[in-house]
PDB file of C-alpha atoms in Angstrom:
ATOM      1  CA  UNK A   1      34.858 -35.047-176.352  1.00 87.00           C
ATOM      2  CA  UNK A   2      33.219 -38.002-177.461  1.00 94.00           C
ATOM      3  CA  UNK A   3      35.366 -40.950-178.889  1.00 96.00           C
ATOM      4  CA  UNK A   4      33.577 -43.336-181.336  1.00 97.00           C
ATOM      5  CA  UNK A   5      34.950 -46.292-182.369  1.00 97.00           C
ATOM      6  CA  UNK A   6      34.900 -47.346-186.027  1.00 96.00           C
ATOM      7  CA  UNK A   7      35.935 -51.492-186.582  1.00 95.00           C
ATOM      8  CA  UNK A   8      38.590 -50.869-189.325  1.00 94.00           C
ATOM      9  CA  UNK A   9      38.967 -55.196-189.759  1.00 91.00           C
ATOM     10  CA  UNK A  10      37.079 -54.566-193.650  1.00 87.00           C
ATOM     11  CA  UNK A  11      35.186 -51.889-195.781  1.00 83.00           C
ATOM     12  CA  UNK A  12      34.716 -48.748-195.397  1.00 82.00           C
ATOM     13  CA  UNK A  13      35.842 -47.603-192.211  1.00 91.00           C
ATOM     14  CA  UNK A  14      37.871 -44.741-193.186  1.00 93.00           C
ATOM     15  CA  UNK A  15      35.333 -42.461-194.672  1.00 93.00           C
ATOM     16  CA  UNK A  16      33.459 -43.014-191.665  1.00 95.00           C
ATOM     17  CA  UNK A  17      36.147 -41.844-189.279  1.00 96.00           C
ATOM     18  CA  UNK A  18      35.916 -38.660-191.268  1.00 96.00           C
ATOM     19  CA  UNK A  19      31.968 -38.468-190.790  1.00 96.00           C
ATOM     20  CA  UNK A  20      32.529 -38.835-187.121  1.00 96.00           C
ATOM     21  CA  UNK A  21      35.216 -36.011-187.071  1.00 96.00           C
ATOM     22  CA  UNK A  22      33.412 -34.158-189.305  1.00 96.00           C
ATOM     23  CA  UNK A  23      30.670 -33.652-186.348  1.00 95.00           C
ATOM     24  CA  UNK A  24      33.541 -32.695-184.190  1.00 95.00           C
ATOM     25  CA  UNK A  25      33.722 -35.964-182.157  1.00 96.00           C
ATOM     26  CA  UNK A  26      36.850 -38.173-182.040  1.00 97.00           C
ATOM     27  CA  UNK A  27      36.924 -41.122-184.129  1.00 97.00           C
ATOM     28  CA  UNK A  28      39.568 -43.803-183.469  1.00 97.00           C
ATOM     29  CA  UNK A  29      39.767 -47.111-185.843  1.00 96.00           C
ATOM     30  CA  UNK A  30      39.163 -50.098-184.019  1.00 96.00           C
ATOM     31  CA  UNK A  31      42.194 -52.764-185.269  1.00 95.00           C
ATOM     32  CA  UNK A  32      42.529 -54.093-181.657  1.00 95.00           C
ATOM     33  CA  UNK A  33      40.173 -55.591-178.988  1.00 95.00           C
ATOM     34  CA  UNK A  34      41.667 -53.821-176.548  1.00 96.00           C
ATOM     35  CA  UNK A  35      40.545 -50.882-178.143  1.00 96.00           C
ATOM     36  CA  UNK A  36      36.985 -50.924-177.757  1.00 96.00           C
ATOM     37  CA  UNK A  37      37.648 -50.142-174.063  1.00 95.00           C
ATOM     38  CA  UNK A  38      38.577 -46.323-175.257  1.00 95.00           C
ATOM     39  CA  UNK A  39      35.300 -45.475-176.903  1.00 97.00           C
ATOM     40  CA  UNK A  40      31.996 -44.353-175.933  1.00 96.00           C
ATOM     41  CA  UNK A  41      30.369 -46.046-179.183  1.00 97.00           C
ATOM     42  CA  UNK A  42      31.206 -47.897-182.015  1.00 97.00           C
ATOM     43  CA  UNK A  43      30.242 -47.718-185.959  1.00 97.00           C
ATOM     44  CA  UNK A  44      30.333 -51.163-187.775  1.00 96.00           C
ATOM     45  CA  UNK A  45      31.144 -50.109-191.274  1.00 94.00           C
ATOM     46  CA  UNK A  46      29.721 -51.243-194.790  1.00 86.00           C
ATOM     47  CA  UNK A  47      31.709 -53.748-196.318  1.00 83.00           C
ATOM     48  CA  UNK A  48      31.126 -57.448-196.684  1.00 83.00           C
ATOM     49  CA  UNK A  49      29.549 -59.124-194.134  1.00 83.00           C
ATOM     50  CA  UNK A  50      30.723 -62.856-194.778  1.00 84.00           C
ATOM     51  CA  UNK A  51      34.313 -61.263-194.703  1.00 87.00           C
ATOM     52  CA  UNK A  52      33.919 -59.306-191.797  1.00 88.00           C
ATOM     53  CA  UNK A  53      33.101 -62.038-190.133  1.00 89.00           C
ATOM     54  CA  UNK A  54      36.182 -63.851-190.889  1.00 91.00           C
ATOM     55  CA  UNK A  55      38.150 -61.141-189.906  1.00 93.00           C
ATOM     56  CA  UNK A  56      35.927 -60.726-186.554  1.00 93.00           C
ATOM     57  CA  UNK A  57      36.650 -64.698-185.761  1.00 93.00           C
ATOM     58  CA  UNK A  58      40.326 -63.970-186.814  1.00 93.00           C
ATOM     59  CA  UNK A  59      40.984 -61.760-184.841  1.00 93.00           C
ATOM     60  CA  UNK A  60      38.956 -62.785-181.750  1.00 93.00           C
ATOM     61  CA  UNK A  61      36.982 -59.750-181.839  1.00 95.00           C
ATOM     62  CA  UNK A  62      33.431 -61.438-181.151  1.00 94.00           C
ATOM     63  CA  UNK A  63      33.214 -62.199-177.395  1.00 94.00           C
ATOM     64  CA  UNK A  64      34.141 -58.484-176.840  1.00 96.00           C
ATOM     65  CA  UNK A  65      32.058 -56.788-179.333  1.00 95.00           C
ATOM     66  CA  UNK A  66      29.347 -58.637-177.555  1.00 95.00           C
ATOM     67  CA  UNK A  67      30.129 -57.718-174.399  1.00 95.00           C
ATOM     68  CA  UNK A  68      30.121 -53.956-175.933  1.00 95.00           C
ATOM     69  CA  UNK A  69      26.953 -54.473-176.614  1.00 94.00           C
ATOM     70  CA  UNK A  70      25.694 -55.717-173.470  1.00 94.00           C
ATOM     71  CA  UNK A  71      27.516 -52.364-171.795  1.00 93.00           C
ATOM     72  CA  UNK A  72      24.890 -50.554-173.040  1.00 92.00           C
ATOM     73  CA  UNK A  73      27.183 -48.417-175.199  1.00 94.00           C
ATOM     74  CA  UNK A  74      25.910 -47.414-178.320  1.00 96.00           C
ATOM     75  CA  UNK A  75      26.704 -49.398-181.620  1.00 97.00           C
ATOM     76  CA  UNK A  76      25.624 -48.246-185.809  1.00 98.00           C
ATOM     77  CA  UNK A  77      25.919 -50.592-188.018  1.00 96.00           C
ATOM     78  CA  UNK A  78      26.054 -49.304-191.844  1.00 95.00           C
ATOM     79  CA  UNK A  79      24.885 -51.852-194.964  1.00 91.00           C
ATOM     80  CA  UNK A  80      27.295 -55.184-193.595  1.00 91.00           C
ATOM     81  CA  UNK A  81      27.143 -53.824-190.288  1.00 94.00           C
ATOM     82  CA  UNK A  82      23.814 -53.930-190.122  1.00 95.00           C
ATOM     83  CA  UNK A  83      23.670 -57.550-191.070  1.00 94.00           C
ATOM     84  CA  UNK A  84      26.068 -58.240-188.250  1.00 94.00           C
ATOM     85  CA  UNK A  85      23.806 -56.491-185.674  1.00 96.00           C
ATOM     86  CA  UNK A  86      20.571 -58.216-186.966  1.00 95.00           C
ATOM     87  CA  UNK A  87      19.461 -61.188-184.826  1.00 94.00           C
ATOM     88  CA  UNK A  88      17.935 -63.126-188.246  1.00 93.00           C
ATOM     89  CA  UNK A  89      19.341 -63.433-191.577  1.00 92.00           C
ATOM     90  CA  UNK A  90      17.379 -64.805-194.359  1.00 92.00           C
ATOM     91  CA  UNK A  91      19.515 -68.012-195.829  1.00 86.00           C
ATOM     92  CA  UNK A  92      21.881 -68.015-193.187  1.00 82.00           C
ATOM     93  CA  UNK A  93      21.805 -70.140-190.194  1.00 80.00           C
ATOM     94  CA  UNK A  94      22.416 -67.805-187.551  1.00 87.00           C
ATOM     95  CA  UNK A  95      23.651 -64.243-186.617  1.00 89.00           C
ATOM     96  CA  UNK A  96      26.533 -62.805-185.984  1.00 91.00           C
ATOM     97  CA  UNK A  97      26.149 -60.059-183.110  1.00 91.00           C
ATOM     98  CA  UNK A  98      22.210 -60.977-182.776  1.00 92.00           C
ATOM     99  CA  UNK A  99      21.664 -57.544-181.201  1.00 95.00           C
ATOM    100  CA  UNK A 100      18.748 -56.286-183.197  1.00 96.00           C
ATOM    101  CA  UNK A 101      15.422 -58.195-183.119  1.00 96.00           C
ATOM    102  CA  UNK A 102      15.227 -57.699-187.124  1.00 96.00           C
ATOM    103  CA  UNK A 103      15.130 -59.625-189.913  1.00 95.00           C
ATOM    104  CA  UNK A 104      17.662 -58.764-192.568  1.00 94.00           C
ATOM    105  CA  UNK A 105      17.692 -59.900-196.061  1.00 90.00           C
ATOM    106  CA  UNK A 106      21.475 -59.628-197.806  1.00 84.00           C
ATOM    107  CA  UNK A 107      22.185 -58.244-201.061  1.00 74.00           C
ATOM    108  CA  UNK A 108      18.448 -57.234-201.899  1.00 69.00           C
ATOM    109  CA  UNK A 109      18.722 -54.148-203.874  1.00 69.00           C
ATOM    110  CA  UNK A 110      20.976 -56.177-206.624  1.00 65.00           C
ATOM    111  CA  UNK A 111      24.388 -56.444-207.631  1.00 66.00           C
ATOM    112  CA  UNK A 112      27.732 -54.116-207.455  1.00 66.00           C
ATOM    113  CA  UNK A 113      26.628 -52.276-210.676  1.00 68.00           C
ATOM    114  CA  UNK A 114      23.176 -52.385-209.685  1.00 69.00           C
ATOM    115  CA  UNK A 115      24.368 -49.536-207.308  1.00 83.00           C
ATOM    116  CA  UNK A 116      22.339 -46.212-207.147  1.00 87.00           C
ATOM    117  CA  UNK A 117      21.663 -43.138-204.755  1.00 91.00           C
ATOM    118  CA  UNK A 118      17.889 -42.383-203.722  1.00 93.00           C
ATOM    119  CA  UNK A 119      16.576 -39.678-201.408  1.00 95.00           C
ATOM    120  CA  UNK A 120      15.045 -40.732-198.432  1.00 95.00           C
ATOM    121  CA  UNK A 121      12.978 -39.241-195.505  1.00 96.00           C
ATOM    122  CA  UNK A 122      14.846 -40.421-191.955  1.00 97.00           C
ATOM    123  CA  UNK A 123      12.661 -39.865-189.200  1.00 96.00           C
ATOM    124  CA  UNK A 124      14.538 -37.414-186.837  1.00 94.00           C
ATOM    125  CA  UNK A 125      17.523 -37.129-189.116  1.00 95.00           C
ATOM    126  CA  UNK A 126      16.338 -35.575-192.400  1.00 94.00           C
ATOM    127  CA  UNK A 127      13.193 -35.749-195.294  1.00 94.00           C
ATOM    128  CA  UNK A 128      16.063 -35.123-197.899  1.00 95.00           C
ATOM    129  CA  UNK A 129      19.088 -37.448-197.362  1.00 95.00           C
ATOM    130  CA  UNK A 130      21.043 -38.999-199.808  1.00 94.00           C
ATOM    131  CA  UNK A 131      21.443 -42.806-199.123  1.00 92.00           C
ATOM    132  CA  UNK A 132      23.842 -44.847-201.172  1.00 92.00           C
ATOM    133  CA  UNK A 133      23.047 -48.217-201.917  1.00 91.00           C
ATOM    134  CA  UNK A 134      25.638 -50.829-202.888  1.00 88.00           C
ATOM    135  CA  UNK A 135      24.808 -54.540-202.709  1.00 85.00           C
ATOM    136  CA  UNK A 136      22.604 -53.263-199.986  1.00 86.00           C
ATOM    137  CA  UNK A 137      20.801 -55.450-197.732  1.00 89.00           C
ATOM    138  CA  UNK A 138      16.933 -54.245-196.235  1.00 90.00           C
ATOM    139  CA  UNK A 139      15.293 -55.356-192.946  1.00 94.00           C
ATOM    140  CA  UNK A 140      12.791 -57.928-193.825  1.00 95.00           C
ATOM    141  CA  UNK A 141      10.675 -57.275-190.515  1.00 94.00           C
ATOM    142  CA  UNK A 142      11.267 -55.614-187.164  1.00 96.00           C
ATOM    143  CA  UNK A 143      10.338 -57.153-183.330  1.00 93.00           C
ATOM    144  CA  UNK A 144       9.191 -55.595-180.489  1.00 92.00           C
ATOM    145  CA  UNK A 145      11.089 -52.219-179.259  1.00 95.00           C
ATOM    146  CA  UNK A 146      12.375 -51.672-182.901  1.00 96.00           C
ATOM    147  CA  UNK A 147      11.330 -48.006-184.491  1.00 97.00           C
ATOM    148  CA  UNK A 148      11.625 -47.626-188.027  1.00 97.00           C
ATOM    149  CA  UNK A 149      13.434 -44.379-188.957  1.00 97.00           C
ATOM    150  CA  UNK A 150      13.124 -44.659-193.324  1.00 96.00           C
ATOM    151  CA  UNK A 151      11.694 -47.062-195.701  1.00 95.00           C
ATOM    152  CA  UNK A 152      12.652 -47.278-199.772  1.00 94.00           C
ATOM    153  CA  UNK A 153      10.504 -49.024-202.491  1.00 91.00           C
ATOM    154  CA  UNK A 154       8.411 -50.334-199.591  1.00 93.00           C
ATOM    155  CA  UNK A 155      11.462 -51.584-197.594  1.00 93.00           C
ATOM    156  CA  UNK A 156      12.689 -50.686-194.439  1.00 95.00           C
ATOM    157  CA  UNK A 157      16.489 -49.231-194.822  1.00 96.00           C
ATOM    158  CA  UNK A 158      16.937 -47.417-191.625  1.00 97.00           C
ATOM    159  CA  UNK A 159      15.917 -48.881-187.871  1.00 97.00           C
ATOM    160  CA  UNK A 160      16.540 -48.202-184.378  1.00 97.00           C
ATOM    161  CA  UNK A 161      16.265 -50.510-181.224  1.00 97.00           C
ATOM    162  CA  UNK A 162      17.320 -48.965-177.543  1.00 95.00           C
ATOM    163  CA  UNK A 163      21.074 -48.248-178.195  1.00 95.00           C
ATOM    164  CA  UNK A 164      21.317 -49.598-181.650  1.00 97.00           C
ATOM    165  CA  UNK A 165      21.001 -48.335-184.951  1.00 98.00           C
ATOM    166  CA  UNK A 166      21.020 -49.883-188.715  1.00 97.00           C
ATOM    167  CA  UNK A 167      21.040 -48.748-192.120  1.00 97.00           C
ATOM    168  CA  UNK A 168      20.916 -49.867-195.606  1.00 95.00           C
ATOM    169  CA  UNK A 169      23.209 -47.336-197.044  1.00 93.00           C
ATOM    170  CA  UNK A 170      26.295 -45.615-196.560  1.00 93.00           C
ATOM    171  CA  UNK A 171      25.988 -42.261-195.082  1.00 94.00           C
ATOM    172  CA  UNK A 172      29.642 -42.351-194.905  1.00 93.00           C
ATOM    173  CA  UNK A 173      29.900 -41.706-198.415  1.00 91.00           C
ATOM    174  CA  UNK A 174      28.375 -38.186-199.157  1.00 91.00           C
ATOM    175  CA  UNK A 175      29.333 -35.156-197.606  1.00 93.00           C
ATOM    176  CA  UNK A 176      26.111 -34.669-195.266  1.00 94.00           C
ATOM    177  CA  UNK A 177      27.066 -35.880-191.853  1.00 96.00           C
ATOM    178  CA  UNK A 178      23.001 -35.826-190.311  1.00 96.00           C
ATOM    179  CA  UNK A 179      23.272 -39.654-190.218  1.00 96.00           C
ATOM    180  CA  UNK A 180      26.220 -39.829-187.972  1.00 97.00           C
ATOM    181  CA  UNK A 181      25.477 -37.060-185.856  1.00 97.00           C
ATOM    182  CA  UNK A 182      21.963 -38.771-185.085  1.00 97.00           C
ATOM    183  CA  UNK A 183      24.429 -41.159-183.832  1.00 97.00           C
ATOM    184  CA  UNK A 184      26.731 -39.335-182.067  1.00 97.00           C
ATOM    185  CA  UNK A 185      23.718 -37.947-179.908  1.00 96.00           C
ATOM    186  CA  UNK A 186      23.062 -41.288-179.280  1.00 96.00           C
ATOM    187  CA  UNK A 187      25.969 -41.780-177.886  1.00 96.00           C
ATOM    188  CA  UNK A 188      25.436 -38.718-175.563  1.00 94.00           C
ATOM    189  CA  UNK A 189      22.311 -40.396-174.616  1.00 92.00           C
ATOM    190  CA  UNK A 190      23.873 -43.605-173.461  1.00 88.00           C
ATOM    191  CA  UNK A 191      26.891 -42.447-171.463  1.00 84.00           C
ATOM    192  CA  UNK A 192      24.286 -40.250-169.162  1.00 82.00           C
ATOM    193  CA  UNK A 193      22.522 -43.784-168.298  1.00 75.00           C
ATOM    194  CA  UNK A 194      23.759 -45.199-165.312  1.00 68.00           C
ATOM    195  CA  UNK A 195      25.408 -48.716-166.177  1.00 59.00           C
TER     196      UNK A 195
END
């Protein structure tokens, strides 16, 4: 069975452990570094990104979360998460994980009770998923090797790059578990490459 970590430091890392069960994987929360050695991917949860980094830094949880990368295991990072795997944020001085050669632009959909739900069209996953938006950041631009999987109001909200994928939204909060499974056969994908 395949194990997929979620990083329980912030946010909403609960509900996604139930996604990833909810596909029939195993889903273990991530509060140690010593952890990430038990799982074949990880999921980077929505949250907020300035305080998972804190909590990341804390917790000395940044030298091996890179190194997780760089194992070619695969990593989805949801709303903060995908901030933390983007290699530029606009107004910030540098990344955090760097992993993604995006651009990422925080907070652009508007404030906490500027939330909303829209349908979108995910290449591969679904043309009738229901993304959740909250304080949602989009990707700005994408680099070479990057695929866009969904754009919203003429912004990109869903990307993949080799191993990696990012979202906008929070699949973790509906009941329709496409999103994570796209995931989860990603993680197939990368455990039958040789390291």
């Amino acid at each position: 069975m395949v194990k997929v970590g979620v990083l329980g430091l912030q946010g909403a890392f609960r509900e996604h452990a139930h996604s990833v069960e909810a596909t029939g994987a195993e889903a273990i929360i991530i509060k140690k570094v010593e952890q990430l050695e038990e799982v074949d991917g990880l999921i980077l949860p929505g949250g907020e990104s300035t305080a998972m980094r804190r909590l990341i830094d804390k917790y000395d949880f940044m030298d091996s979360l890179r190194q997780f990368a760089k194992s070619g295991k695969s990593i989805f990072g949801t709303c903060a998460g995908l901030i933390l795997l983007a290699g530029e944020i606009v107004d910030y001085d540098e990344p955090h994980l760097g992993v993604m050669n995006i651009k990422v632009a925080r907070n652009s959909f508007g404030r906490q009770r500027e939330s909303f739900e829209a349908k979108l069209n995910i290449k591969e996953v679904a043309d009738d998923f229901i993304g959740v938006f909250i304080r949602a950041p989009h990707i700005v631009e994408v680099g070479e090797n990057v695929e866009v999987l969904s754009i919203h109001d003429d912004r990109i909200v869903a990307a993949k790059q080799g191993q990696f994928l990012g979202c906008s939204f929070h699949p973790e909060l509906t009941d329709d578990h496409r999103m994570t499974e796209y995931f989860i056969d990603m993680v197939k994908e990368s455990l039958k490459k040789p390291v």
